[in-house]
Amino acid sequence: MGDTNGNGLAEVIVGWPISTVGACDDAGAVVSIVGRSSGLSASGARILHQNTPGVPEVAETGDHFGASIAAGDVTGDGRADVVVGVPEENKYDRVNVGALTLLKGSSVGLTGVGSQYFDQNTTGVPGTAETNDRFGDVVTLLDLNGDGKRDAAVGDRWEDSDRGTVTLFRGSSTGLTPTELITAAGLSTPEIQLFAFGGSIAQ
């Protein structure tokens, strides 16, 4: 949940990764169900996907936009933003490289305006976009440095031959900025198997 329009009432944000967009099955979408003083209402619900104006990329069959989601105020403007995992995003002539999209809150609620897109070939993001990485499989938002803006952590259990990684993004007034990569190898001990690190992250 998150107050995406700043009116003091939270919206319920729902991932819909197997929704059909246009002619594309399982392209995926995110639904923001409006919070009201009388309770939730489907009236005025906002549905966003990769064909929504302002949202980067385009809806394709099997993208699964919304397979993972997290809500929180990334920009510090008092409105919740939503990070969206797109683990089956195809790009660079490779399948399932995965991606992360930031949808921003506004006075009218969740919007595609000002959205950000990241994959592992985006400038500043550690790593390389590879087949079946499924970057964005797990996402969460946390205030890691106590500045009042939520930072993103992206788990990628399939990275590096299924060893797994966690990529950190810092929140700011303009959105997310990639900062750091944590690898399983950097945490290894003789007792721990190097597989599927980042498979889940606490909210």
mmCIF file of C-alpha atoms in Angstrom:
data_model
loop_
_atom_site.group_PDB
_atom_site.id
_atom_site.type_symbol
_atom_site.label_atom_id
_atom_site.label_comp_id
_atom_site.label_asym_id
_atom_site.label_seq_id
_atom_site.Cartn_x
_atom_site.Cartn_y
_atom_site.Cartn_z
ATOM 1 C CA MET A 1 0.000 0.000 0.000
ATOM 2 C CA GLY A 2 1.033 3.615 -0.483
ATOM 3 C CA ASP A 3 -0.431 7.108 -0.535
ATOM 4 C CA THR A 4 0.336 7.888 -4.168
ATOM 5 C CA ASN A 5 -1.569 11.206 -4.302
ATOM 6 C CA GLY A 6 -0.575 12.600 -0.895
ATOM 7 C CA ASN A 7 -4.121 12.989 0.466
ATOM 8 C CA GLY A 8 -3.453 10.987 3.603
ATOM 9 C CA LEU A 9 -5.312 7.880 2.413
ATOM 10 C CA ALA A 10 -3.396 4.882 1.107
ATOM 11 C CA GLU A 11 -4.037 3.216 -2.224
ATOM 12 C CA VAL A 12 -3.706 -0.539 -2.633
ATOM 13 C CA ILE A 13 -1.167 -1.291 -5.352
ATOM 14 C CA VAL A 14 -1.685 -4.610 -7.115
ATOM 15 C CA GLY A 15 0.667 -6.385 -9.494
ATOM 16 C CA TRP A 16 -1.076 -8.037 -12.452
ATOM 17 C CA PRO A 17 1.794 -9.743 -14.310
ATOM 18 C CA ILE A 18 -0.319 -12.079 -16.459
ATOM 19 C CA SER A 19 -2.713 -9.406 -17.739
ATOM 20 C CA THR A 20 -3.099 -8.976 -21.487
ATOM 21 C CA VAL A 21 -2.116 -5.575 -22.893
ATOM 22 C CA GLY A 22 -3.362 -4.999 -26.424
ATOM 23 C CA ALA A 23 -2.624 -8.248 -28.234
ATOM 24 C CA CYS A 24 0.184 -9.226 -25.856
ATOM 25 C CA ASP A 25 -0.614 -12.006 -23.380
ATOM 26 C CA ASP A 26 1.130 -11.921 -19.995
ATOM 27 C CA ALA A 27 2.557 -8.483 -20.728
ATOM 28 C CA GLY A 28 1.579 -7.328 -17.248
ATOM 29 C CA ALA A 29 0.238 -4.258 -15.506
ATOM 30 C CA VAL A 30 0.032 -2.490 -12.152
ATOM 31 C CA VAL A 31 -3.297 -1.373 -10.669
ATOM 32 C CA SER A 32 -3.687 1.404 -8.097
ATOM 33 C CA ILE A 33 -7.003 1.020 -6.242
ATOM 34 C CA VAL A 34 -8.117 4.315 -4.745
ATOM 35 C CA GLY A 35 -8.283 4.772 -0.987
ATOM 36 C CA ARG A 36 -11.258 6.783 0.312
ATOM 37 C CA SER A 37 -12.559 7.695 3.777
ATOM 38 C CA SER A 38 -15.410 5.254 3.183
ATOM 39 C CA GLY A 39 -13.024 2.472 2.150
ATOM 40 C CA LEU A 40 -11.524 1.162 -1.068
ATOM 41 C CA SER A 41 -13.223 1.914 -4.364
ATOM 42 C CA ALA A 42 -12.698 0.545 -7.849
ATOM 43 C CA SER A 43 -13.987 3.869 -9.161
ATOM 44 C CA GLY A 44 -11.013 5.896 -10.342
ATOM 45 C CA ALA A 45 -8.591 2.964 -10.224
ATOM 46 C CA ARG A 46 -5.492 3.608 -12.321
ATOM 47 C CA ILE A 47 -4.012 0.853 -14.516
ATOM 48 C CA LEU A 48 -0.472 1.342 -15.771
ATOM 49 C CA HIS A 49 1.583 -0.840 -18.111
ATOM 50 C CA GLN A 50 4.395 -0.482 -20.621
ATOM 51 C CA ASN A 51 2.064 1.052 -23.209
ATOM 52 C CA THR A 52 0.934 3.776 -20.776
ATOM 53 C CA PRO A 53 2.196 7.227 -21.887
ATOM 54 C CA GLY A 54 5.441 8.054 -20.108
ATOM 55 C CA VAL A 55 6.260 4.463 -19.103
ATOM 56 C CA PRO A 56 9.486 3.318 -20.802
ATOM 57 C CA GLU A 57 9.625 0.394 -23.251
ATOM 58 C CA VAL A 58 6.577 -1.289 -24.820
ATOM 59 C CA ALA A 59 4.320 -4.114 -23.685
ATOM 60 C CA GLU A 60 5.370 -7.472 -25.124
ATOM 61 C CA THR A 61 4.061 -10.987 -24.677
ATOM 62 C CA GLY A 62 5.525 -12.601 -21.569
ATOM 63 C CA ASP A 63 7.175 -9.497 -20.036
ATOM 64 C CA HIS A 64 5.338 -10.013 -16.716
ATOM 65 C CA PHE A 65 5.457 -6.313 -15.803
ATOM 66 C CA GLY A 66 4.356 -6.202 -12.155
ATOM 67 C CA ALA A 67 5.638 -9.644 -11.156
ATOM 68 C CA SER A 68 7.225 -7.877 -8.177
ATOM 69 C CA ILE A 69 6.260 -4.476 -6.751
ATOM 70 C CA ALA A 70 7.015 -2.249 -3.768
ATOM 71 C CA ALA A 71 5.596 1.128 -2.748
ATOM 72 C CA GLY A 72 7.255 3.992 -0.861
ATOM 73 C CA ASP A 73 8.269 7.635 -1.212
ATOM 74 C CA VAL A 74 11.443 7.555 -3.309
ATOM 75 C CA THR A 75 11.536 11.279 -4.138
ATOM 76 C CA GLY A 76 10.628 12.735 -0.747
ATOM 77 C CA ASP A 77 7.625 14.681 -2.032
ATOM 78 C CA GLY A 78 5.159 13.085 0.380
ATOM 79 C CA ARG A 79 3.657 10.792 -2.250
ATOM 80 C CA ALA A 80 4.360 7.088 -2.615
ATOM 81 C CA ASP A 81 6.131 5.866 -5.739
ATOM 82 C CA VAL A 82 6.111 2.266 -6.975
ATOM 83 C CA VAL A 83 9.026 0.159 -8.192
ATOM 84 C CA VAL A 84 8.002 -2.553 -10.630
ATOM 85 C CA GLY A 85 9.985 -5.644 -11.543
ATOM 86 C CA VAL A 86 9.809 -6.844 -15.155
ATOM 87 C CA PRO A 87 11.765 -10.096 -14.862
ATOM 88 C CA GLU A 88 10.977 -11.482 -18.313
ATOM 89 C CA GLU A 89 11.816 -8.301 -20.233
ATOM 90 C CA ASN A 90 13.560 -9.165 -23.520
ATOM 91 C CA LYS A 91 16.200 -6.786 -24.837
ATOM 92 C CA TYR A 92 19.506 -6.681 -26.703
ATOM 93 C CA ASP A 93 18.405 -9.780 -28.660
ATOM 94 C CA ARG A 94 18.379 -11.717 -25.378
ATOM 95 C CA VAL A 95 15.442 -13.261 -23.550
ATOM 96 C CA ASN A 96 14.489 -12.682 -19.900
ATOM 97 C CA VAL A 97 17.232 -10.164 -19.146
ATOM 98 C CA GLY A 98 14.792 -8.427 -16.770
ATOM 99 C CA ALA A 99 14.261 -4.790 -15.866
ATOM 100 C CA LEU A 100 13.135 -2.375 -13.158
ATOM 101 C CA THR A 101 10.675 0.504 -13.664
ATOM 102 C CA LEU A 102 9.937 3.346 -11.241
ATOM 103 C CA LEU A 103 6.398 4.777 -11.440
ATOM 104 C CA LYS A 104 5.977 8.063 -9.595
ATOM 105 C CA GLY A 105 3.201 9.358 -7.409
ATOM 106 C CA SER A 106 1.535 12.671 -8.253
ATOM 107 C CA SER A 107 -1.347 14.901 -7.187
ATOM 108 C CA VAL A 108 -3.662 12.669 -9.224
ATOM 109 C CA GLY A 109 -2.115 9.395 -8.097
ATOM 110 C CA LEU A 110 0.231 6.908 -9.716
ATOM 111 C CA THR A 111 1.366 8.085 -13.138
ATOM 112 C CA GLY A 112 3.623 7.164 -16.035
ATOM 113 C CA VAL A 113 4.976 10.729 -16.204
ATOM 114 C CA GLY A 114 8.633 10.889 -15.179
ATOM 115 C CA SER A 115 9.011 7.092 -14.980
ATOM 116 C CA GLN A 116 12.478 5.559 -14.946
ATOM 117 C CA TYR A 117 13.728 2.347 -16.529
ATOM 118 C CA PHE A 118 16.787 0.295 -15.562
ATOM 119 C CA ASP A 119 18.334 -2.942 -16.719
ATOM 120 C CA GLN A 120 21.861 -4.226 -16.254
ATOM 121 C CA ASN A 121 23.063 -2.448 -19.388
ATOM 122 C CA THR A 122 21.765 0.921 -18.133
ATOM 123 C CA THR A 123 24.614 3.329 -17.400
ATOM 124 C CA GLY A 124 25.683 3.036 -13.771
ATOM 125 C CA VAL A 125 23.941 -0.273 -13.068
ATOM 126 C CA PRO A 126 26.495 -2.951 -12.120
ATOM 127 C CA GLY A 127 26.653 -6.106 -14.205
ATOM 128 C CA THR A 128 25.613 -6.964 -17.740
ATOM 129 C CA ALA A 129 22.168 -7.803 -19.131
ATOM 130 C CA GLU A 130 22.335 -11.518 -19.940
ATOM 131 C CA THR A 131 19.883 -14.180 -21.048
ATOM 132 C CA ASN A 132 17.748 -15.502 -18.178
ATOM 133 C CA ASP A 133 19.159 -13.115 -15.550
ATOM 134 C CA ARG A 134 15.572 -12.048 -14.708
ATOM 135 C CA PHE A 135 16.734 -8.798 -13.127
ATOM 136 C CA GLY A 136 13.818 -7.367 -11.113
ATOM 137 C CA ASP A 137 12.570 -10.756 -9.951
ATOM 138 C CA VAL A 138 12.530 -9.362 -6.386
ATOM 139 C CA VAL A 139 12.179 -5.658 -5.453
ATOM 140 C CA THR A 140 11.771 -3.773 -2.192
ATOM 141 C CA LEU A 141 11.952 -0.177 -0.943
ATOM 142 C CA LEU A 142 13.765 0.784 2.270
ATOM 143 C CA ASP A 143 15.236 3.992 3.689
ATOM 144 C CA LEU A 144 18.802 2.751 3.959
ATOM 145 C CA ASN A 145 20.479 6.035 4.966
ATOM 146 C CA GLY A 146 17.746 7.715 7.023
ATOM 147 C CA ASP A 147 17.245 10.690 4.689
ATOM 148 C CA GLY A 148 13.481 10.165 4.427
ATOM 149 C CA LYS A 149 13.646 8.890 0.838
ATOM 150 C CA ARG A 150 13.185 5.205 0.040
ATOM 151 C CA ASP A 151 16.016 3.335 -1.647
ATOM 152 C CA ALA A 152 15.486 0.272 -3.828
ATOM 153 C CA ALA A 153 17.022 -3.160 -3.416
ATOM 154 C CA VAL A 154 16.708 -5.525 -6.373
ATOM 155 C CA GLY A 155 17.280 -9.224 -5.882
ATOM 156 C CA ASP A 156 18.487 -11.282 -8.819
ATOM 157 C CA ARG A 157 18.757 -14.907 -7.740
ATOM 158 C CA TRP A 158 19.574 -16.086 -11.287
ATOM 159 C CA GLU A 159 22.620 -13.843 -11.800
ATOM 160 C CA ASP A 160 26.086 -15.386 -12.166
ATOM 161 C CA SER A 161 24.983 -18.945 -12.895
ATOM 162 C CA ASP A 162 22.242 -18.795 -10.250
ATOM 163 C CA ARG A 163 24.570 -17.578 -7.500
ATOM 164 C CA GLY A 164 22.559 -14.382 -7.118
ATOM 165 C CA THR A 165 23.115 -10.681 -6.431
ATOM 166 C CA VAL A 166 21.407 -7.684 -4.818
ATOM 167 C CA THR A 167 21.633 -4.292 -6.546
ATOM 168 C CA LEU A 168 21.040 -1.094 -4.542
ATOM 169 C CA PHE A 169 19.575 2.153 -5.884
ATOM 170 C CA ARG A 170 19.584 5.405 -3.906
ATOM 171 C CA GLY A 171 16.390 7.473 -3.739
ATOM 172 C CA SER A 172 16.523 11.223 -4.471
ATOM 173 C CA SER A 173 14.267 14.109 -5.467
ATOM 174 C CA THR A 174 14.651 13.080 -9.113
ATOM 175 C CA GLY A 175 14.188 9.331 -8.643
ATOM 176 C CA LEU A 176 16.518 6.347 -8.352
ATOM 177 C CA THR A 177 20.274 6.196 -8.930
ATOM 178 C CA PRO A 178 22.190 2.868 -8.982
ATOM 179 C CA THR A 179 24.884 2.703 -6.317
ATOM 180 C CA GLU A 180 26.120 -0.733 -5.300
ATOM 181 C CA LEU A 181 26.187 -4.450 -6.077
ATOM 182 C CA ILE A 182 26.253 -7.084 -3.331
ATOM 183 C CA THR A 183 27.275 -10.566 -4.444
ATOM 184 C CA ALA A 184 26.944 -13.943 -2.821
ATOM 185 C CA ALA A 185 30.676 -14.511 -3.204
ATOM 186 C CA GLY A 186 31.367 -11.482 -1.022
ATOM 187 C CA LEU A 187 29.401 -13.084 1.828
ATOM 188 C CA SER A 188 30.429 -16.693 1.425
ATOM 189 C CA THR A 189 31.524 -19.023 4.212
ATOM 190 C CA PRO A 190 32.291 -22.757 4.009
ATOM 191 C CA GLU A 191 28.826 -23.503 5.425
ATOM 192 C CA ILE A 192 26.865 -21.537 2.815
ATOM 193 C CA GLN A 193 26.076 -22.741 -0.697
ATOM 194 C CA LEU A 194 26.532 -20.024 -3.334
ATOM 195 C CA PHE A 195 23.073 -20.294 -4.909
ATOM 196 C CA ALA A 196 20.016 -18.037 -5.219
ATOM 197 C CA PHE A 197 21.268 -15.144 -3.078
ATOM 198 C CA GLY A 198 18.679 -12.342 -3.277
ATOM 199 C CA GLY A 199 15.742 -14.710 -3.666
ATOM 200 C CA SER A 200 13.780 -12.625 -1.164
ATOM 201 C CA ILE A 201 14.418 -9.287 0.589
ATOM 202 C CA ALA A 202 12.659 -8.002 3.723
ATOM 203 C CA GLN A 203 10.378 -4.980 3.261
#
